[in-house]
Short mmCIF file of C-alpha atoms and ligand atoms in Angstrom, two decimals:
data_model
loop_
_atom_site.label_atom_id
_atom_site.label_comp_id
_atom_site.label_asym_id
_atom_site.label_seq_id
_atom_site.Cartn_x
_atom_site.Cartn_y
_atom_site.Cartn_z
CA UNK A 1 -8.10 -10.52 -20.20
CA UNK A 2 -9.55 -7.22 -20.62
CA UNK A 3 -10.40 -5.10 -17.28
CA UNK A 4 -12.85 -2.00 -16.54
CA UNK A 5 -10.90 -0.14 -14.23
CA UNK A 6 -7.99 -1.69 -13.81
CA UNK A 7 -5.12 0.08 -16.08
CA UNK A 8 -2.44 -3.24 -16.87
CA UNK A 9 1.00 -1.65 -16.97
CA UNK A 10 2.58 -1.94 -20.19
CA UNK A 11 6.24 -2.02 -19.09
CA UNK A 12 5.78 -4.95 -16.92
CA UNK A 13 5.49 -8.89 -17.81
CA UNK A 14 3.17 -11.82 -16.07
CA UNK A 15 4.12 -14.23 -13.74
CA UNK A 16 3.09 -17.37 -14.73
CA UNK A 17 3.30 -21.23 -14.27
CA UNK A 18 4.36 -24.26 -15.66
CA UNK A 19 4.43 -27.55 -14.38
CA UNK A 20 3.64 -26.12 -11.30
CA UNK A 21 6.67 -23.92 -10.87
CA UNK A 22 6.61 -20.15 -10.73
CA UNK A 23 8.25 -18.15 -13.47
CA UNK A 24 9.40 -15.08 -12.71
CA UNK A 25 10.18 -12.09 -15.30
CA UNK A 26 12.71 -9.53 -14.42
CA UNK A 27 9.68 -6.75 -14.80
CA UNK A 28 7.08 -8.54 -13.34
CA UNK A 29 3.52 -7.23 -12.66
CA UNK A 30 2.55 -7.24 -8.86
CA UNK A 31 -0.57 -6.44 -7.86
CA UNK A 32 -1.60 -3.90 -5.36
CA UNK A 33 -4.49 -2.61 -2.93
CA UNK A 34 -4.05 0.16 -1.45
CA UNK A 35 -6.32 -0.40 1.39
CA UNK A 36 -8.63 1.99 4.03
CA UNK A 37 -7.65 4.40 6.63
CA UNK A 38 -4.01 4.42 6.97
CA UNK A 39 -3.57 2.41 4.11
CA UNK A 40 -2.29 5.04 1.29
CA UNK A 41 0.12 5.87 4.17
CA UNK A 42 1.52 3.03 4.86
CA UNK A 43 1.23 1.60 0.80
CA UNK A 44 2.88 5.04 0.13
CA UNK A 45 5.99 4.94 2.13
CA UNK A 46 6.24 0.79 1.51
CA UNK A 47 6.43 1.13 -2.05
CA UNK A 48 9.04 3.66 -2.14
CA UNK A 49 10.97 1.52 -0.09
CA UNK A 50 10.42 -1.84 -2.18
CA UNK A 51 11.65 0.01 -4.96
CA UNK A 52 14.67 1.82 -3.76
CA UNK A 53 15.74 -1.74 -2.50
CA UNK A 54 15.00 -3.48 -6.30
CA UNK A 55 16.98 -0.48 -7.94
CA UNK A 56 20.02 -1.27 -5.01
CA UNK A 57 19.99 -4.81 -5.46
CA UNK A 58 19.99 -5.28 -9.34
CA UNK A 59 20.89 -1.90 -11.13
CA UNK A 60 18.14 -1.46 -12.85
CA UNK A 61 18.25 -5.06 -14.12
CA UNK A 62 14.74 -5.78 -12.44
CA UNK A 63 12.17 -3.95 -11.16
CA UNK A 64 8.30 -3.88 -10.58
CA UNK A 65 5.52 -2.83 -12.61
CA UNK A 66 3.07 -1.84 -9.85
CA UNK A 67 -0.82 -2.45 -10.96
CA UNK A 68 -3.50 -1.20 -8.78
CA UNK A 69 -6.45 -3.34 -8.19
CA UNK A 70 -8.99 -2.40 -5.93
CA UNK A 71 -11.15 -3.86 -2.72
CA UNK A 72 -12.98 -1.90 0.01
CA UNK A 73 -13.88 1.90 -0.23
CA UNK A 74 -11.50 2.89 -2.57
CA UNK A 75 -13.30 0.06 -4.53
CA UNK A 76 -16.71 1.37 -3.71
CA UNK A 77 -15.83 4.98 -5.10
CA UNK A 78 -14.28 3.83 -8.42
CA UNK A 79 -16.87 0.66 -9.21
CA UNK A 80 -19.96 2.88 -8.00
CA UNK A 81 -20.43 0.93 -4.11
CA UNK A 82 -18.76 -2.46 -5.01
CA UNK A 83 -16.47 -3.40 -2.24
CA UNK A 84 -15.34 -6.15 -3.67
CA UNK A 85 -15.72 -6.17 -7.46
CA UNK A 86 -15.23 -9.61 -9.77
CA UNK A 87 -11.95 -7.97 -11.90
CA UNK A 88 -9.96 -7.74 -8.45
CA UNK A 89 -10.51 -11.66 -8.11
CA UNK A 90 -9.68 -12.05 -12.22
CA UNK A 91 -6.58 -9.63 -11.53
CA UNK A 92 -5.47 -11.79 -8.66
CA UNK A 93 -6.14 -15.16 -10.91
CA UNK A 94 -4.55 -13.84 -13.78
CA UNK A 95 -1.30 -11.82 -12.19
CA UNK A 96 -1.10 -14.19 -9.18
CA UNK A 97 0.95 -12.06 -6.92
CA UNK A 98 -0.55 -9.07 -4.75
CA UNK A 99 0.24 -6.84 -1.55
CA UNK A 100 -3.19 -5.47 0.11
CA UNK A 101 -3.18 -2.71 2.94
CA UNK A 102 -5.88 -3.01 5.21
CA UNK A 103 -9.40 -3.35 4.57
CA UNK A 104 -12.18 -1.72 6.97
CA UNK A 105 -15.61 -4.60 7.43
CA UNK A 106 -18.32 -2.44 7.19
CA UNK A 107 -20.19 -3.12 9.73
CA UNK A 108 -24.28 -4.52 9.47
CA UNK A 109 -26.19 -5.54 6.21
CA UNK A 110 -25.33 -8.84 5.50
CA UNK A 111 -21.51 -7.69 4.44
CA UNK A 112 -19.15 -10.58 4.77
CA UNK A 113 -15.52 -9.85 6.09
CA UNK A 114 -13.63 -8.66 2.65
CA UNK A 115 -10.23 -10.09 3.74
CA UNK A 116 -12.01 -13.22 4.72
CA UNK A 117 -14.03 -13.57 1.12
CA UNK A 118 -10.41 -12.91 -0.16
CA UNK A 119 -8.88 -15.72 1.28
CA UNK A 120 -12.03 -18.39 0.70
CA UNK A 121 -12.98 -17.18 -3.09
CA UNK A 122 -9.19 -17.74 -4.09
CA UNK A 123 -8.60 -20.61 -1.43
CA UNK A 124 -5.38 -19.40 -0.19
CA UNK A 125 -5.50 -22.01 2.28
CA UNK A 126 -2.10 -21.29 3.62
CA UNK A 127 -1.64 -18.18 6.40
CA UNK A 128 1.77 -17.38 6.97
CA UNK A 129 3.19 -15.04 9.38
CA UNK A 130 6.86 -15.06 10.03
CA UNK A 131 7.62 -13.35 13.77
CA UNK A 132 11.22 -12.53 14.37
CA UNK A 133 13.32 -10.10 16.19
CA UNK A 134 14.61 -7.03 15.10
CA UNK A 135 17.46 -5.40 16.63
CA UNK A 136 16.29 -2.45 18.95
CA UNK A 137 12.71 -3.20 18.69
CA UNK A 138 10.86 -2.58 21.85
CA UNK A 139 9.86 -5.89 23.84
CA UNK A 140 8.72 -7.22 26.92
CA UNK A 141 11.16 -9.96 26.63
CA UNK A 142 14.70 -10.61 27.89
CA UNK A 143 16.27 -12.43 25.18
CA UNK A 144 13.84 -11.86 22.46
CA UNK A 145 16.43 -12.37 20.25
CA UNK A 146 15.34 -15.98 20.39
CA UNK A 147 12.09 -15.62 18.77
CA UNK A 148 12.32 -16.75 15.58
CA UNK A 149 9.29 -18.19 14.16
CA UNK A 150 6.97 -18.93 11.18
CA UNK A 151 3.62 -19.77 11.85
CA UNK A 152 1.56 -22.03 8.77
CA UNK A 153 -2.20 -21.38 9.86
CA UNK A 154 -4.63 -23.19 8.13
CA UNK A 155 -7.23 -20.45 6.48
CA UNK A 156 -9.99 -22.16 5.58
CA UNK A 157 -11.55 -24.97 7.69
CA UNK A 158 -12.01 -25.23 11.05
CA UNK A 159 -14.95 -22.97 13.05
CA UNK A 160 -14.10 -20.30 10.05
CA UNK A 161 -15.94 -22.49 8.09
CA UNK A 162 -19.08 -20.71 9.45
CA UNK A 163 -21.21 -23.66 10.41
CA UNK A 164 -22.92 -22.31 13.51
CA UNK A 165 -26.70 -22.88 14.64
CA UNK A 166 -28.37 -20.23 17.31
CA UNK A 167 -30.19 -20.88 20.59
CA UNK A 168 -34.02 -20.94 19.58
CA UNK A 169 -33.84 -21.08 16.32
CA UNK A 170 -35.78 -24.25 14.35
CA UNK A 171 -32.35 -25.12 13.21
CA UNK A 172 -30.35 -25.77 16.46
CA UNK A 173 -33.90 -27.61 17.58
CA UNK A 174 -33.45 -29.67 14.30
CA UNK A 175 -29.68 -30.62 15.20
CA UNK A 176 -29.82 -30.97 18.90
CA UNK A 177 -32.42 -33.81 18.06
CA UNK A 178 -30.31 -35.02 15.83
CA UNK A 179 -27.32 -35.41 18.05
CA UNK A 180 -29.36 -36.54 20.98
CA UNK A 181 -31.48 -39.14 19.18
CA UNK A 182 -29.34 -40.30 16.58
CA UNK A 183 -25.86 -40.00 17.60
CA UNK A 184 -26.10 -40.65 21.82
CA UNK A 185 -24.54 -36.74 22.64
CA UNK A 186 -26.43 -35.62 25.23
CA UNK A 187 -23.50 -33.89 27.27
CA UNK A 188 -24.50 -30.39 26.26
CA UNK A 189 -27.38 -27.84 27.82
CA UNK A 190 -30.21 -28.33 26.06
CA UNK A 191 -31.17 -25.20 23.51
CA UNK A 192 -27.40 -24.68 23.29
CA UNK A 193 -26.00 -22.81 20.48
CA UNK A 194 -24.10 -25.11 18.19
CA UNK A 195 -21.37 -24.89 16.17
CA UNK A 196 -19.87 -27.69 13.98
CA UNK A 197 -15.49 -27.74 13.47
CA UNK A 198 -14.75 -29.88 10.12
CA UNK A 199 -10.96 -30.44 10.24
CA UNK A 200 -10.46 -32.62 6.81
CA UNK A 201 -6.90 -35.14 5.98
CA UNK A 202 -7.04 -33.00 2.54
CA UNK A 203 -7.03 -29.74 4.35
CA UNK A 204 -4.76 -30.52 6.50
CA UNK A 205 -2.34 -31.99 4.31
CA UNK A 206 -2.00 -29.74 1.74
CA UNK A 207 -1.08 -26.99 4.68
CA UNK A 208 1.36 -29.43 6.78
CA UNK A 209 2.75 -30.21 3.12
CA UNK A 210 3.56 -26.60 2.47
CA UNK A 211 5.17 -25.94 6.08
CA UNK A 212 7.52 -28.98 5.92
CA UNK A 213 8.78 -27.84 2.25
CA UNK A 214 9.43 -24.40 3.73
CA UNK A 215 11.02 -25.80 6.32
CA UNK A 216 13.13 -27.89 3.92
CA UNK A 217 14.01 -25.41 0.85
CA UNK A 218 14.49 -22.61 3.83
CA UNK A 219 16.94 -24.93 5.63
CA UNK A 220 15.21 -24.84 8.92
CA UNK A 221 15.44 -27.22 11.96
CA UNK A 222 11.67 -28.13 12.52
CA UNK A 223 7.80 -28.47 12.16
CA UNK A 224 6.23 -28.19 15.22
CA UNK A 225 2.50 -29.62 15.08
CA UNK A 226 0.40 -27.59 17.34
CA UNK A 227 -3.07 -29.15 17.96
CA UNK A 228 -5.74 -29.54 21.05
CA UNK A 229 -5.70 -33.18 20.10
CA UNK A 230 -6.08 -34.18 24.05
CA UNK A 231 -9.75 -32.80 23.93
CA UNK A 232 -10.65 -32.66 20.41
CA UNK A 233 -9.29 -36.20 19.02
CA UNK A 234 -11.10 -36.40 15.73
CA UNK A 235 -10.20 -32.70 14.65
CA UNK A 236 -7.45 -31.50 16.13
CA UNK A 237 -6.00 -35.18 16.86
CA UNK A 238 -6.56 -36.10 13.31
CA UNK A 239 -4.46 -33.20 12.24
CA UNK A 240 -1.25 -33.98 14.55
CA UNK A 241 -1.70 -37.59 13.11
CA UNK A 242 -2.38 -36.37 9.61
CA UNK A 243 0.91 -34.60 10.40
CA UNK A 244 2.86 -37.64 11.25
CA UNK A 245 1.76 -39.89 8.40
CA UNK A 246 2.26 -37.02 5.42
CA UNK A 247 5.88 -36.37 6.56
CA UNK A 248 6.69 -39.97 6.95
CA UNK A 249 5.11 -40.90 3.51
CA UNK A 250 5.92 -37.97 1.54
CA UNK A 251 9.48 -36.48 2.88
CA UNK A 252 10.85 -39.82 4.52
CA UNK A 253 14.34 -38.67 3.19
CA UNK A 254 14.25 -34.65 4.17
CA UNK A 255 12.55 -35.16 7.75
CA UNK A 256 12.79 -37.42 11.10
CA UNK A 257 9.93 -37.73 13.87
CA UNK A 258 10.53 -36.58 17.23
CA UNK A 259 10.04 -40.65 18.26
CA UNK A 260 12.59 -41.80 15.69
CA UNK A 261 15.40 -39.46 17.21
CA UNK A 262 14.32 -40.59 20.52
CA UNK A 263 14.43 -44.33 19.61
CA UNK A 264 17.62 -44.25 17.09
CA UNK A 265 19.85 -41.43 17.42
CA UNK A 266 19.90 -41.12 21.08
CA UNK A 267 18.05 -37.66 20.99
CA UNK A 268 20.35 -35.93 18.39
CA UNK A 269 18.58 -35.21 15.35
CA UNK A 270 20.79 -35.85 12.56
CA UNK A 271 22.24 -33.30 10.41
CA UNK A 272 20.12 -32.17 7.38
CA UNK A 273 17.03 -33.50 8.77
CA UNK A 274 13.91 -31.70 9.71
CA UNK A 275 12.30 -32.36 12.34
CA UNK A 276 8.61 -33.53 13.09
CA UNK A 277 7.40 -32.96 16.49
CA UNK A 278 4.36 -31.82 18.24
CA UNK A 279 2.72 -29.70 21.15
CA UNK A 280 -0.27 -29.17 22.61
CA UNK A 281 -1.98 -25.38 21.86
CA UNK A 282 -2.28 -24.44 25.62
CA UNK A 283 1.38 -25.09 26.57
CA UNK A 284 2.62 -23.91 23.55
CA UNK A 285 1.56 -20.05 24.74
CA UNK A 286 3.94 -21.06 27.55
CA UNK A 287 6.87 -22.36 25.93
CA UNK A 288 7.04 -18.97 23.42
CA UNK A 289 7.61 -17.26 26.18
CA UNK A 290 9.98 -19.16 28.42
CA UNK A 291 11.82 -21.39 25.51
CA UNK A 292 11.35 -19.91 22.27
CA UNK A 293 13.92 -21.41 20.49
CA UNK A 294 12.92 -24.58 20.53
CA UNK A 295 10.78 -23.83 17.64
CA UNK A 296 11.35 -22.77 14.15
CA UNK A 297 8.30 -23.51 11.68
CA UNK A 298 4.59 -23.86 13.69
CA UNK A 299 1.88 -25.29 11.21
CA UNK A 300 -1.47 -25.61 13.22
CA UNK A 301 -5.23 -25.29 12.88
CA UNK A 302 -7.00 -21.62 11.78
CA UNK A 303 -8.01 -21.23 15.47
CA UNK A 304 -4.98 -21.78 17.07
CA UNK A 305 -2.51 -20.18 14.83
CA UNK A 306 -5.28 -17.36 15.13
CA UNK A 307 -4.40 -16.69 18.46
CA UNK A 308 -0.55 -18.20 18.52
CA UNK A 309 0.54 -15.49 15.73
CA UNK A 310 -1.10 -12.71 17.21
CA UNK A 311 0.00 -13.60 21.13
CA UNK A 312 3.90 -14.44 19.37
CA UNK A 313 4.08 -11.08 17.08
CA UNK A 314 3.25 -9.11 20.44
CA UNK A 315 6.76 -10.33 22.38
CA UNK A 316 8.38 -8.94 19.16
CA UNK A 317 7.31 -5.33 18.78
CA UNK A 318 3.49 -6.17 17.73
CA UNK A 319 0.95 -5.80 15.10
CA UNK A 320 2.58 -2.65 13.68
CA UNK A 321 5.11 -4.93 12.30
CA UNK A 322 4.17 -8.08 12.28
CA UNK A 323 3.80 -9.44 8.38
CA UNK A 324 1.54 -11.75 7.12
CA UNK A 325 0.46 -13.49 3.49
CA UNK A 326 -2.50 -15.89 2.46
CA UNK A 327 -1.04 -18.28 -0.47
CA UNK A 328 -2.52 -20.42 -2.52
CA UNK A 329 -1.23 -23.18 -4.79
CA UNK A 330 -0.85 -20.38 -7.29
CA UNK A 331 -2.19 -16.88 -5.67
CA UNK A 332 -0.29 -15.14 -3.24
CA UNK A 333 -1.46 -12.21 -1.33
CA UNK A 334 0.54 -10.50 1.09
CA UNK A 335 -0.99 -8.11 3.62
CA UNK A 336 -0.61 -5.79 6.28
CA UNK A 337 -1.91 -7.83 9.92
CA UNK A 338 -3.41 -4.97 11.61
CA UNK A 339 -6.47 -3.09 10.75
CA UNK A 340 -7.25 0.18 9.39
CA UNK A 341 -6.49 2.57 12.55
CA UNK A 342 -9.04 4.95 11.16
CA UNK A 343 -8.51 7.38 13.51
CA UNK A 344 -4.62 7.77 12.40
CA UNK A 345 -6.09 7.94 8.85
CA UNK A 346 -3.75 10.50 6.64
CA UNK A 347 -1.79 11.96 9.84
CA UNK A 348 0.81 10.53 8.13
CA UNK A 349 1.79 8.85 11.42
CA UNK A 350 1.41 5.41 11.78
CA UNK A 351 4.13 2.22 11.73
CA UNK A 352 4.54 1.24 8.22
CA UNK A 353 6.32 -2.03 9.40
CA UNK A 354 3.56 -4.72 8.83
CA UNK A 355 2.91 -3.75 4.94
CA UNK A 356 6.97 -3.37 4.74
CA UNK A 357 7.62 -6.70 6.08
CA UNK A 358 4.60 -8.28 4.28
CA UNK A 359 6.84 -6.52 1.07
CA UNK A 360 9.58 -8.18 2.05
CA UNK A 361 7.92 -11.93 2.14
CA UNK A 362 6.90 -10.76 -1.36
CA UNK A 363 10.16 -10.23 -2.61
CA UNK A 364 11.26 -13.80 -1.35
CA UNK A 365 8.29 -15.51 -2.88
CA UNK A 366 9.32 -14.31 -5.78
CA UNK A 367 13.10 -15.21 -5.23
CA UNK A 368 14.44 -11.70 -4.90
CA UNK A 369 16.67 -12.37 -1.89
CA UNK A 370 18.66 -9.59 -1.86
CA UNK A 371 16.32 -6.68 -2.26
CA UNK A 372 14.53 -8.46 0.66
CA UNK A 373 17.52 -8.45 2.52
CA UNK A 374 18.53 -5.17 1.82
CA UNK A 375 15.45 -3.83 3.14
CA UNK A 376 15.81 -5.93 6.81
CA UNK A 377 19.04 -4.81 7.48
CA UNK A 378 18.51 -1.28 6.87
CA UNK A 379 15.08 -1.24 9.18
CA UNK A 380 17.26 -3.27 11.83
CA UNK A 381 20.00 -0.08 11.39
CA UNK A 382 17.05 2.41 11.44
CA UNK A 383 15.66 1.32 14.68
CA UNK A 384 19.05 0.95 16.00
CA UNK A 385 19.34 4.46 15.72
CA UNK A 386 15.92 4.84 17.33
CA UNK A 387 14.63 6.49 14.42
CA UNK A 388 10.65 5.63 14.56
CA UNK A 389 7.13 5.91 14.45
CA UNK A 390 5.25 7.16 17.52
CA UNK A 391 4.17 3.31 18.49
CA UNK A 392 7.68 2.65 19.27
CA UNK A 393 8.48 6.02 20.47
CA UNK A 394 6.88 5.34 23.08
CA UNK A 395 8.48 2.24 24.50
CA UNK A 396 11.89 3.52 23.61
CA UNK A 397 14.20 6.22 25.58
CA UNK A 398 16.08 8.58 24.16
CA UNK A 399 13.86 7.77 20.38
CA UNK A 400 13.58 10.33 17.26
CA UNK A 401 9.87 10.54 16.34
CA UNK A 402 9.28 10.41 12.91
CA UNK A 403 6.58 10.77 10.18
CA UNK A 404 5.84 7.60 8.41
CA UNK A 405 7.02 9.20 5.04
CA UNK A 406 9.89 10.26 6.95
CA UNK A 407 10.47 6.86 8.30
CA UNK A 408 10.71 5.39 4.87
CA UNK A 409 13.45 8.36 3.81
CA UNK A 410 15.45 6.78 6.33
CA UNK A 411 15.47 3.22 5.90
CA UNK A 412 15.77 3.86 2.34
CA UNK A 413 18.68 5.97 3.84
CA UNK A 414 19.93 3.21 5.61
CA UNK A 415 20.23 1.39 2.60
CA UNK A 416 23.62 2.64 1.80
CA UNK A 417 24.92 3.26 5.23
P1 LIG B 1 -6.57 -1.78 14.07
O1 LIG B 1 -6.97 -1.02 12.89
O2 LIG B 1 -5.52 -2.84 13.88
O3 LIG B 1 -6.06 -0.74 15.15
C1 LIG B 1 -5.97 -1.02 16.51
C2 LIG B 1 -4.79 -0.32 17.11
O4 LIG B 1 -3.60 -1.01 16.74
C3 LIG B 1 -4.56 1.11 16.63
O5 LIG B 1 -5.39 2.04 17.27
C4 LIG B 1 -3.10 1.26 17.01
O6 LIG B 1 -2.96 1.31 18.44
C5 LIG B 1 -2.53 -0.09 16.60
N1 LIG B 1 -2.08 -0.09 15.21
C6 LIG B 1 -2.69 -0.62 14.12
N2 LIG B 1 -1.96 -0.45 13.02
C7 LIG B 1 -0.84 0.20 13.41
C8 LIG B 1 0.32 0.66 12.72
N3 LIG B 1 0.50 0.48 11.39
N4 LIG B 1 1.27 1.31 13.43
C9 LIG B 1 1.12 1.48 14.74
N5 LIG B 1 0.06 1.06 15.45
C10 LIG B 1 -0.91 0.43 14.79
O7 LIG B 1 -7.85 -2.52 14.72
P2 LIG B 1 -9.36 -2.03 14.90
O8 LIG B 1 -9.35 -0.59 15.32
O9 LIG B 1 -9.97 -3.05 15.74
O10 LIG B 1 -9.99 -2.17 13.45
C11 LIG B 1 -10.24 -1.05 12.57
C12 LIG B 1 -10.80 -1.58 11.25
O11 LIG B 1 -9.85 -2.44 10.62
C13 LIG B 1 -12.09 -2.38 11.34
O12 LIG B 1 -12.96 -2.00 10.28
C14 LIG B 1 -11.67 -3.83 11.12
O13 LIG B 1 -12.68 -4.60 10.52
C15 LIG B 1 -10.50 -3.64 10.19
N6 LIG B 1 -9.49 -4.73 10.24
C16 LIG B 1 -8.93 -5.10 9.05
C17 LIG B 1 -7.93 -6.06 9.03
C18 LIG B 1 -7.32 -6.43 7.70
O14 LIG B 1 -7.60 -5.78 6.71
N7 LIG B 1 -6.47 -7.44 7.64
C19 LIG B 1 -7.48 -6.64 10.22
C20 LIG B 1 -8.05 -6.22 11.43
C21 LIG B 1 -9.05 -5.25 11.43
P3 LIG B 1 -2.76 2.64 19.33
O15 LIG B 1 -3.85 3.58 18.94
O16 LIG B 1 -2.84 2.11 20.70
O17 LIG B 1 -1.41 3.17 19.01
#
């Protein structure tokens, strides 16, 4: 496909697909946008990093052919005020593998969130964020060693589907009468606003599907469902049972139910088994905090795991380095959490842990273990050495300030210590 802007690198294959499973070259092309405010910053010092690591790990034998793409004001300077042009969703489609920095919303004028038009135009319906410890990270915990998590939020149904009626307006009168004539729900304030939650089996599925074969290829213990099925039976119930009856008919072998274990095994689950078990939202808050390891993979509803990965990622050191991706059956796009701290923008200053991390999840996707690895363990012995950014600076005693350019020298550093 032929692109405007967009400059394909010539030294660098495609990733591509067949029979659903993902090929990857030894050069492939990856996909990147930069991102707003402190996003050259933190793309900057990421990059330099994910490519130190590649050149460690294989010796040249693989390596990245970075292609820009663009979204947000970068976007809007080089496609004449498009935020979001059509060849960054075609680059995405075609490549099928990016890394985004942040994006600022601008605010008023009808402008739709650009990270959420990301996720709904390419329906990457799975949200990942994997929250774990690293050694010598600042937290309020005592053994936050225990935290361990990955959280499968679904992206795209839910009250993010946008169906929401306002007080006063013909359209809430037009549904209100609707509900209290025709379907006998009158236990609401009349001229409420309304909003409508569609949790579907194929939405849910597809997302519990892809958190139990994590779970399974990643050799984890279990899938936790979280849900507010007590209240909200039909939705959030519907999901936990949805849950229940996708493991049980589609992984009968790989996984056991909480019940089953209960009922057959005495409470042991048996070795190799994954297992299926569930919790309600609200006490879930409470058990990452007091018992965190009695969880491993989370897959839950967009609201919940809205809140759950933020309120989890803050025990461990926060949103500077808490990693995300939105994936897709194909697309993957892996992104810094946090926004665009515009007022850190080019002070060369901020955490570049989120994108890094994010970089890392990359790597994995695309079966590069060891550069991944590479990079974790020299961040864990950078930290050690309380070498950081000013956001952890200031939690830590004794800590070494740094620049984030001069935080990447020294994990890359680290790399060979
Ligand atoms: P923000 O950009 O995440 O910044 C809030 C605060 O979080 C910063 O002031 C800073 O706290 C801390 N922080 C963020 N990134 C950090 C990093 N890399 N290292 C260290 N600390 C970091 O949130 P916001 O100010 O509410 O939003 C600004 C813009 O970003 C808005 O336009 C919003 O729409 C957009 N946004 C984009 C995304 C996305 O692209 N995924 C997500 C959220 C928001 P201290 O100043 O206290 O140190």
């Amino acid at each position: 496909m032929g692109y405007d802007k967009v400059t394909v690198p010539e030294n660098g294959e495609k990733i591509r697909f067949v029979d659903g499973k993902m090929i990857v070259p030894d050069n492939p092309i990856l996909t990147f946008i930069e991102g707003d405010g402190i996003g050259y910053d933190i793309m900057t010092a990421s990059k330099r990093i994910w490519d130190a690591a590649i050149d460690k790990a294989y010796h040249g034998q693989r390596r990245v052919a970075w292609m820009e793409i663009y979204c947000g004001e970068k976007a809007a300077s080089v496609y004449d005020g498009n935020y979001m042009p059509e060849e960054t969703f075609d680059a995405l489609r075609e490549f099928k593998v990016g890394i985004k920095g942040p994006l600022t919303t601008p605010v008023g004028g009808g402008f739709r969130s650009l990270n959420v038009t990301l996720r709904q135009v390419l329906d990457l319906y799975q949200c990942i964020r994997p929250v774990r410890y690293y050694n010598g990270v600042p937290s309020p915990l005592k053994n936050p060693q225990e935290i361990d998590i990955v959280i499968f939020r679904e992206n795209t149904e839910d009250i993010y589907a946008g169906i929401e009626f306002e007080a006063g307006t013909p359209e809430q009168a037009k549904l209100e009468k609707f509900l209290r004539e025709e379907m006998g729900a009158t236990g609401f304030v009349p001229g409420s606003g309304l909003g409508i939650k569609p949790i579907s089996e194929f939405g849910s599925k597809r997302l519990i599907r892809a958190a139990i074969r994590y779970a399974i290829d990643r050799k984890r213990k279990s899938v936790t469902l979280v849900h507010k099925g007590n209240i909200q039976k039909f939705t959030e119930g519907a999901f936990q049972r949805w849950g229940y009856e996708l493991a049980a008919t589609e992984f009968p072998e790989q996984t056991i139910s909480w019940a089953e274990v209960e009922k057959h095994h005495g409470g042991k689950v048996p070795e190799g088994k994954v297992l299926i078990q569930d919790t309600i939202a609200d006490i879930m808050f409470q058990k990452m905090l007091l018992r965190p390891s009695e969880h491993d993979v989370i897959a839950t509803t967009n609201l919940n795991g809205d809140y759950l990965s933020d309120a989890i990622a803050a025990e461990v050191g926060g949103v500077g380095i808490a990693p995300g991706a939105n994936v897709g059956d194909e697309v993957a796009l892996f992104e810094a959490t946090h926004g665009t701290a515009p007022k850190y923008t080019n002070l060369d200053k901020v955490n570049p842990g989120s994108l890094l991390f994010s970089g890392v999840m990359m790597l994995e996707h695309i079966g590069w273990f060891e550069a991944a690895d590479l990079i974790t363990r020299a961040y864990e012995r950078t930290i050690e050495r309380k070498i950081v950014t000013y956001d952890f600076a200031r939690q830590m005693e004794g800590a070494r300030e740094v620049r984030t350019s001069e935080f990447a020298t020294a994990v890359i550093d680290n790399m060979s210590a």
